[in-house]
Amino acid sequence: MHALFVDDETEFLELMQKRLARRGMDVAVAPNGQTALDMLDATLREGGEPFQIVVMDVRMPGMDGLETLRRMKEKMPKLPVILLTGHACMDVAVQGLDLGAYDYMLKPVAISELLVKMEEAVRATA
Amino acid sequence: MAVFDWLRRRLGSGRDQEPDAEQLAHEEALKERLRDRCRRFRRLLSANKSALEAMSDVEEHLLGQRPFGMAYVQAVSTRAVSAVFRMVRDLNGLSDNAYLSLQTAFDHICKDMQARLTTTVSTDGPLVLPLSAIDLKDVAQVGGKMASLGEVAAHVGLEVPDGFAVTASAYYRFMEYSGLRAELDRRIQATDMDSLDALFNLSSALQNAVLAAPLPPELESAIRQAVDSMLQRADGELLLALRSSAVGEDASGVSFAGQYHSELNVPIEEACHVWKEIVASKYSLTAMSYRYQHGIPDDEAPMCVGVLAMVPSAAGGVVYSQDPVAAARGKEQVLLNAVPGLARGVVDGAVTPDTFVFTHENPPRLLQVKTGSGKTPCLAQAQAIALAHVALALEEYHNEAQDVEWALNARTGRIVVLQSRPLRAADAAAEQEVEANAEQCAQEPEAPPATPELLVSGGVAVSPGLGTGQAFVARKEADMLSFPQGGILVVERALPRWAPLLPRAAGMVSETGGMAGHLASVAREYRLPAVFSMEGACAALDGVGDVTLDARRCTVYAGRHFRSADSQAETPNLMKDSPVYRRLEEVARLMVPLHLLDPESAQFTPEYCKTLHDITRFCHEKSVALMFAPDSVNQSLGKQLKAGSKLQYWIVDMGGGFCRRISGPVVDIAEISSAPMLALWDGMVAVPWAGPPATSAAGFMSVMLQSTMNPDLESTAPNVMATKNFFLISDTYMLLQARYGYHFCTVECLAGDSNHENFVSFQFKGGAADARRRCLRARMVADLLERHGFRADVKEDSLFAVAEDFPALEILQKTRLLGYLLIHTRQVDMIMLETERATALKNKLATDMNSFASRPMPGR
């Protein structure tokens, strides 16, 4: 599975990249929303391997997760996006789901649980 | 109509004729619609599972047996809301937006939940209040400690230090100004509060964040001005005591003993910085752990701070207006603990205090003096009696026993009250228990039965009981990380910093400290056996392995000598009735109750969905109905099962459910490759059904009566019983909706590679007999399933049972059991009131189900 993780916590990104690579996943990372959008654009423009799923934080400096999600869905409506955040807030969760997020998950999350959800999201939107 | 024409042509054409290209294209289009429908349906089921998991998690937490914080309440609410939102979205996707009003019901529930989770804080109040302007009505702005001190000065006429309070508004303004509130929330939410390691890291990060945050200029100015006013009133040099006075410290059932920081002898220039240190101490390991264990939300405990003039103290301590131990003996006495210098020595448990006991009368009469660490008492008799007077005066004013912290001013010789609060009921009860145990011990001179090796003895039982575990001597804070769960904590000094270990300990021993110390109070709250002032305990217990602490006798023995049942009093339920617990209860009322029980009822509508559970129930029911609706897709793709059975089954293959492409209208059981369906079928045919049980006259009449009253049982009416029995299958999935006899049931199973996703669930409702008999059958089936790892929920004659998170093989074995029960519980509701026959039936069913364990699973 080719996944893109978007989070401003670089330690978290590095950890995820390592742990998911051990489980056979190809994970790219972006430290903010704009970089993530640029990376998606690049795959569309240059025909690289498309991302099958995005896992993204909500609270990020600059463009927040919800705005990034909105723009992602404009470009690629079928791309499954999971919001993964340390911020448990019902309003934000509903806004994110309303914008088309597949699910809203909370940190800390067990890697196995996250994997199951990612696989489910990819299957459900395939 | 074109679809039905096509269908008629297909059915008429026979199964052996090859389909033409047009037919294939049409079939493929229908399959694509089915796949899309199935995708949505699977998503809905997955969200349904998540929502129900969140709800059962809430119910488990409401048992109150383990601590949780607001972070949990927020998280579980968000999980449930997210899942239910997804269900609503997918149901509307499945139904071409037929249930848009469900979104309105969902929005209402969410809004209500959000209102219950939001704490509104005010930053508009005064930033500082002089002590002379404070009394008990200001408790929400200045905290219990300062409000009580203001009350003592204003209305009792006792001397208190000069000073002022930095208010809750000041605290909230600081938190908002620096953006700390959101940052702290985020960090707390992301931390596993049950992990001491994680708590250590969190505590350090939060305290650093508070200390690094800037003060709003108006707050800094207000504090400086108030300190300048004190300086003008002071005779000479002014040193400050900054004392925590958090809101909620005086809440029912919590002592907050020593959990927050106070700083003495503070130069006036450092007032602002020390104020921040005290606010930071709200996030000390001790305080966070205490709040977590007692269910106190961070937002509801704003840190107010008392800024008081330092009293040059000749002696200090604590006086109880009622000694609870004496009260247990039917005597009213005043108990005074005193140490030379600052009162802190008593409350911190760092030294063993002098003890004075008085009669509870006016004037009080001295009954007993016991010196602590020094050779002579630190107070003259007259001073001690004056303190007893103070305690009695405060008790009379508040009309309840008081716990009073005091200092003896070295310059004036006058008594200064530093704090007065009600003597906690929990303390009183625990101390009565100490006394009761002491009396019991006096009658049982022979301590533990096997006369084990005595390692150390002596001291004061500050919390009664027996404890066994590995002795662990803790000397520095880092030792906390290696403290063994269930160990006996041994320390040199009874300092409050050890409090986070108490929930993990089986007992505690300290070489110093007394009954009135903070740590003693916390030990009593946790009902942890504890002995203080036990000299030589550290040396005697270091490295000795397992020990038995008998707090009743103030003794420690080598080895474990009590059964666990004897060793620990019932763990107190600290969560119940706490603020966090009450918040969870409130949101649970909007999540968990199920009102929509009967899908046939006129009230089974979005408008009657009052909880998230109602919405999940509605979505699930409607989605199943949509999936099995006799519409063009199902009519075209459905195949009739050929299995030599009288029952009519229609099967829709979502993909991989058939061994090969089936072109005709009929499929043979041998052509099925869906593992869950084969497992269920194996159970259905494993034991031949003997037919309905012979019915007594009463049972028969019950069925007849129901038949006349229930429109669903009238054979000619168009009703839900006309529904076909449908299987929706894939290689690893199966959903059956069926009617057996007079009851309806749904079996759903997913048995794939991921244990986490696997489940099998079973729902049924109804029957031929009256409600009582139907309910008894539901209960019987639930009992049988619970023996095989199902979680079952019975409401009236409805049963919902589920087994989940098992490997595929186990899920299939359980599915087979359901197949057996589907067939063999038909019409047995009629005999449920005949006790002997019902018992015999249940035993036979149980025996048959057990015998399945050795049967190999079917498969292709």
mmCIF file of N, CA and C in Angstrom, chain B residues 489-546:
data_model
loop_
_atom_site.group_PDB
_atom_site.id
_atom_site.type_symbol
_atom_site.label_atom_id
_atom_site.label_comp_id
_atom_site.label_asym_id
_atom_site.label_seq_id
_atom_site.Cartn_x
_atom_site.Cartn_y
_atom_site.Cartn_z
ATOM 1 N N LEU B 489 5.406 -0.166 49.843
ATOM 2 C CA LEU B 489 6.271 1.004 49.711
ATOM 3 C C LEU B 489 6.883 1.339 51.066
ATOM 4 N N VAL B 490 8.218 1.485 51.083
ATOM 5 C CA VAL B 490 8.922 1.818 52.325
ATOM 6 C C VAL B 490 9.711 3.102 52.068
ATOM 7 N N VAL B 491 9.469 4.140 52.867
ATOM 8 C CA VAL B 491 10.171 5.412 52.657
ATOM 9 C C VAL B 491 10.675 5.951 53.993
ATOM 10 N N GLU B 492 11.660 6.828 53.851
ATOM 11 C CA GLU B 492 12.223 7.415 55.058
ATOM 12 C C GLU B 492 11.288 8.488 55.617
ATOM 13 N N ARG B 493 10.756 9.314 54.708
ATOM 14 C CA ARG B 493 9.892 10.399 55.163
ATOM 15 C C ARG B 493 8.552 10.341 54.419
ATOM 16 N N ALA B 494 7.486 10.642 55.147
ATOM 17 C CA ALA B 494 6.142 10.509 54.573
ATOM 18 C C ALA B 494 5.786 11.754 53.756
ATOM 19 N N LEU B 495 6.532 11.968 52.680
ATOM 20 C CA LEU B 495 6.322 13.179 51.872
ATOM 21 C C LEU B 495 5.195 12.965 50.857
ATOM 22 N N PRO B 496 4.433 14.019 50.552
ATOM 23 C CA PRO B 496 3.326 13.875 49.601
ATOM 24 C C PRO B 496 3.766 13.419 48.214
ATOM 25 N N ARG B 497 5.055 13.595 47.899
ATOM 26 C CA ARG B 497 5.487 13.235 46.550
ATOM 27 C C ARG B 497 5.353 11.737 46.263
ATOM 28 N N TRP B 498 5.201 10.939 47.322
ATOM 29 C CA TRP B 498 5.048 9.496 47.097
ATOM 30 C C TRP B 498 3.601 9.117 46.745
ATOM 31 N N ALA B 499 2.695 10.084 46.804
ATOM 32 C CA ALA B 499 1.274 9.769 46.607
ATOM 33 C C ALA B 499 0.959 9.038 45.295
ATOM 34 N N PRO B 500 1.631 9.363 44.152
ATOM 35 C CA PRO B 500 1.273 8.649 42.918
ATOM 36 C C PRO B 500 1.462 7.136 42.997
ATOM 37 N N LEU B 501 2.326 6.680 43.951
ATOM 38 C CA LEU B 501 2.549 5.234 44.031
ATOM 39 C C LEU B 501 1.449 4.523 44.822
ATOM 40 N N LEU B 502 0.692 5.268 45.593
ATOM 41 C CA LEU B 502 -0.244 4.593 46.497
ATOM 42 C C LEU B 502 -1.297 3.754 45.781
ATOM 43 N N PRO B 503 -1.853 4.214 44.624
ATOM 44 C CA PRO B 503 -2.832 3.345 43.954
ATOM 45 C C PRO B 503 -2.233 2.026 43.482
ATOM 46 N N ARG B 504 -0.896 1.968 43.356
ATOM 47 C CA ARG B 504 -0.256 0.742 42.862
ATOM 48 C C ARG B 504 0.266 -0.132 43.992
ATOM 49 N N ALA B 505 0.207 0.375 45.231
ATOM 50 C CA ALA B 505 0.852 -0.322 46.351
ATOM 51 C C ALA B 505 -0.147 -1.185 47.109
ATOM 52 N N ALA B 506 0.400 -2.184 47.833
ATOM 53 C CA ALA B 506 -0.436 -3.019 48.695
ATOM 54 C C ALA B 506 -0.316 -2.572 50.148
ATOM 55 N N GLY B 507 0.634 -1.677 50.410
ATOM 56 C CA GLY B 507 0.810 -1.185 51.765
ATOM 57 C C GLY B 507 1.923 -0.166 51.789
ATOM 58 N N MET B 508 2.047 0.542 52.909
ATOM 59 C CA MET B 508 3.080 1.568 52.977
ATOM 60 C C MET B 508 3.610 1.722 54.392
ATOM 61 N N VAL B 509 4.927 1.964 54.454
ATOM 62 C CA VAL B 509 5.582 2.176 55.745
ATOM 63 C C VAL B 509 6.480 3.393 55.605
ATOM 64 N N SER B 510 6.465 4.281 56.641
ATOM 65 C CA SER B 510 7.388 5.414 56.627
ATOM 66 C C SER B 510 8.052 5.519 57.993
ATOM 67 N N GLU B 511 9.290 6.033 57.980
ATOM 68 C CA GLU B 511 10.011 6.164 59.253
ATOM 69 C C GLU B 511 9.582 7.414 60.010
ATOM 70 N N THR B 512 8.914 8.368 59.305
ATOM 71 C CA THR B 512 8.427 9.566 59.995
ATOM 72 C C THR B 512 6.947 9.747 59.680
ATOM 73 N N GLY B 513 6.384 10.834 60.237
ATOM 74 C CA GLY B 513 5.016 11.211 59.890
ATOM 75 C C GLY B 513 3.999 10.762 60.917
ATOM 76 N N GLY B 514 2.833 11.401 60.846
ATOM 77 C CA GLY B 514 1.768 11.084 61.798
ATOM 78 C C GLY B 514 0.412 11.098 61.127
ATOM 79 N N MET B 515 -0.604 10.931 61.941
ATOM 80 C CA MET B 515 -1.980 10.830 61.465
ATOM 81 C C MET B 515 -2.442 12.059 60.674
ATOM 82 N N ALA B 516 -1.935 13.261 61.040
ATOM 83 C CA ALA B 516 -2.453 14.486 60.421
ATOM 84 C C ALA B 516 -1.707 14.872 59.154
ATOM 85 N N GLY B 517 -0.729 14.064 58.732
ATOM 86 C CA GLY B 517 0.034 14.409 57.532
ATOM 87 C C GLY B 517 -0.779 14.208 56.255
ATOM 88 N N HIS B 518 -0.364 14.908 55.186
ATOM 89 C CA HIS B 518 -1.059 14.800 53.901
ATOM 90 C C HIS B 518 -1.049 13.374 53.366
ATOM 91 N N LEU B 519 0.136 12.743 53.425
ATOM 92 C CA LEU B 519 0.237 11.406 52.840
ATOM 93 C C LEU B 519 -0.632 10.410 53.600
ATOM 94 N N ALA B 520 -0.773 10.627 54.894
ATOM 95 C CA ALA B 520 -1.652 9.753 55.701
ATOM 96 C C ALA B 520 -3.094 9.878 55.206
ATOM 97 N N SER B 521 -3.504 11.116 54.907
ATOM 98 C CA SER B 521 -4.866 11.324 54.399
ATOM 99 C C SER B 521 -5.072 10.596 53.074
ATOM 100 N N VAL B 522 -4.048 10.700 52.203
ATOM 101 C CA VAL B 522 -4.185 10.055 50.891
ATOM 102 C C VAL B 522 -4.234 8.535 51.058
ATOM 103 N N ALA B 523 -3.402 8.004 51.963
ATOM 104 C CA ALA B 523 -3.421 6.555 52.200
ATOM 105 C C ALA B 523 -4.812 6.116 52.655
ATOM 106 N N ARG B 524 -5.435 6.911 53.518
ATOM 107 C CA ARG B 524 -6.786 6.545 53.988
ATOM 108 C C ARG B 524 -7.793 6.627 52.842
ATOM 109 N N GLU B 525 -7.618 7.612 51.960
ATOM 110 C CA GLU B 525 -8.541 7.693 50.814
ATOM 111 C C GLU B 525 -8.470 6.434 49.973
ATOM 112 N N TYR B 526 -7.249 5.910 49.801
ATOM 113 C CA TYR B 526 -7.082 4.696 48.994
ATOM 114 C C TYR B 526 -7.291 3.424 49.824
ATOM 115 N N ARG B 527 -7.602 3.604 51.090
ATOM 116 C CA ARG B 527 -7.734 2.474 52.030
ATOM 117 C C ARG B 527 -6.516 1.558 51.950
ATOM 118 N N LEU B 528 -5.373 2.190 51.949
ATOM 119 C CA LEU B 528 -4.115 1.455 51.857
ATOM 120 C C LEU B 528 -3.562 1.266 53.262
ATOM 121 N N PRO B 529 -3.280 0.020 53.664
ATOM 122 C CA PRO B 529 -2.689 -0.176 54.988
ATOM 123 C C PRO B 529 -1.390 0.625 55.091
ATOM 124 N N ALA B 530 -1.250 1.428 56.139
ATOM 125 C CA ALA B 530 -0.053 2.270 56.242
ATOM 126 C C ALA B 530 0.318 2.505 57.699
ATOM 127 N N VAL B 531 1.631 2.409 57.957
ATOM 128 C CA VAL B 531 2.160 2.674 59.295
ATOM 129 C C VAL B 531 3.240 3.747 59.164
ATOM 130 N N PHE B 532 3.127 4.820 59.939
ATOM 131 C CA PHE B 532 4.126 5.890 59.905
ATOM 132 C C PHE B 532 4.892 5.902 61.228
ATOM 133 N N SER B 533 6.012 6.650 61.190
ATOM 134 C CA SER B 533 6.893 6.741 62.365
ATOM 135 C C SER B 533 7.370 5.366 62.818
ATOM 136 N N MET B 534 7.594 4.481 61.853
ATOM 137 C CA MET B 534 8.119 3.148 62.181
ATOM 138 C C MET B 534 9.634 3.224 62.047
ATOM 139 N N GLU B 535 10.307 3.374 63.155
ATOM 140 C CA GLU B 535 11.754 3.600 63.127
ATOM 141 C C GLU B 535 12.503 2.389 62.576
ATOM 142 N N GLY B 536 13.535 2.675 61.777
ATOM 143 C CA GLY B 536 14.410 1.607 61.264
ATOM 144 C C GLY B 536 13.794 0.787 60.147
ATOM 145 N N ALA B 537 12.647 1.230 59.583
ATOM 146 C CA ALA B 537 11.957 0.414 58.580
ATOM 147 C C ALA B 537 12.790 0.249 57.313
ATOM 148 N N CYS B 538 13.459 1.336 56.869
ATOM 149 C CA CYS B 538 14.195 1.248 55.601
ATOM 150 C C CYS B 538 15.310 0.204 55.683
ATOM 151 N N ALA B 539 16.065 0.263 56.761
ATOM 152 C CA ALA B 539 17.181 -0.693 56.897
ATOM 153 C C ALA B 539 16.641 -2.112 57.058
ATOM 154 N N ALA B 540 15.561 -2.245 57.807
ATOM 155 C CA ALA B 540 15.047 -3.587 58.094
ATOM 156 C C ALA B 540 14.395 -4.230 56.879
ATOM 157 N N LEU B 541 13.876 -3.408 55.951
ATOM 158 C CA LEU B 541 13.071 -3.979 54.860
ATOM 159 C C LEU B 541 13.752 -3.917 53.499
ATOM 160 N N ASP B 542 14.946 -3.344 53.450
ATOM 161 C CA ASP B 542 15.636 -3.213 52.163
ATOM 162 C C ASP B 542 16.071 -4.586 51.666
ATOM 163 N N GLY B 543 15.588 -4.965 50.506
ATOM 164 C CA GLY B 543 16.024 -6.209 49.860
ATOM 165 C C GLY B 543 15.525 -7.483 50.506
ATOM 166 N N VAL B 544 14.499 -7.443 51.311
ATOM 167 C CA VAL B 544 14.058 -8.662 52.002
ATOM 168 C C VAL B 544 13.026 -9.453 51.198
ATOM 169 N N GLY B 545 12.607 -8.928 50.066
ATOM 170 C CA GLY B 545 11.625 -9.669 49.243
ATOM 171 C C GLY B 545 10.214 -9.474 49.754
ATOM 172 N N ASP B 546 9.427 -10.544 49.687
ATOM 173 C CA ASP B 546 8.022 -10.429 50.059
ATOM 174 C C ASP B 546 7.853 -10.250 51.567
#
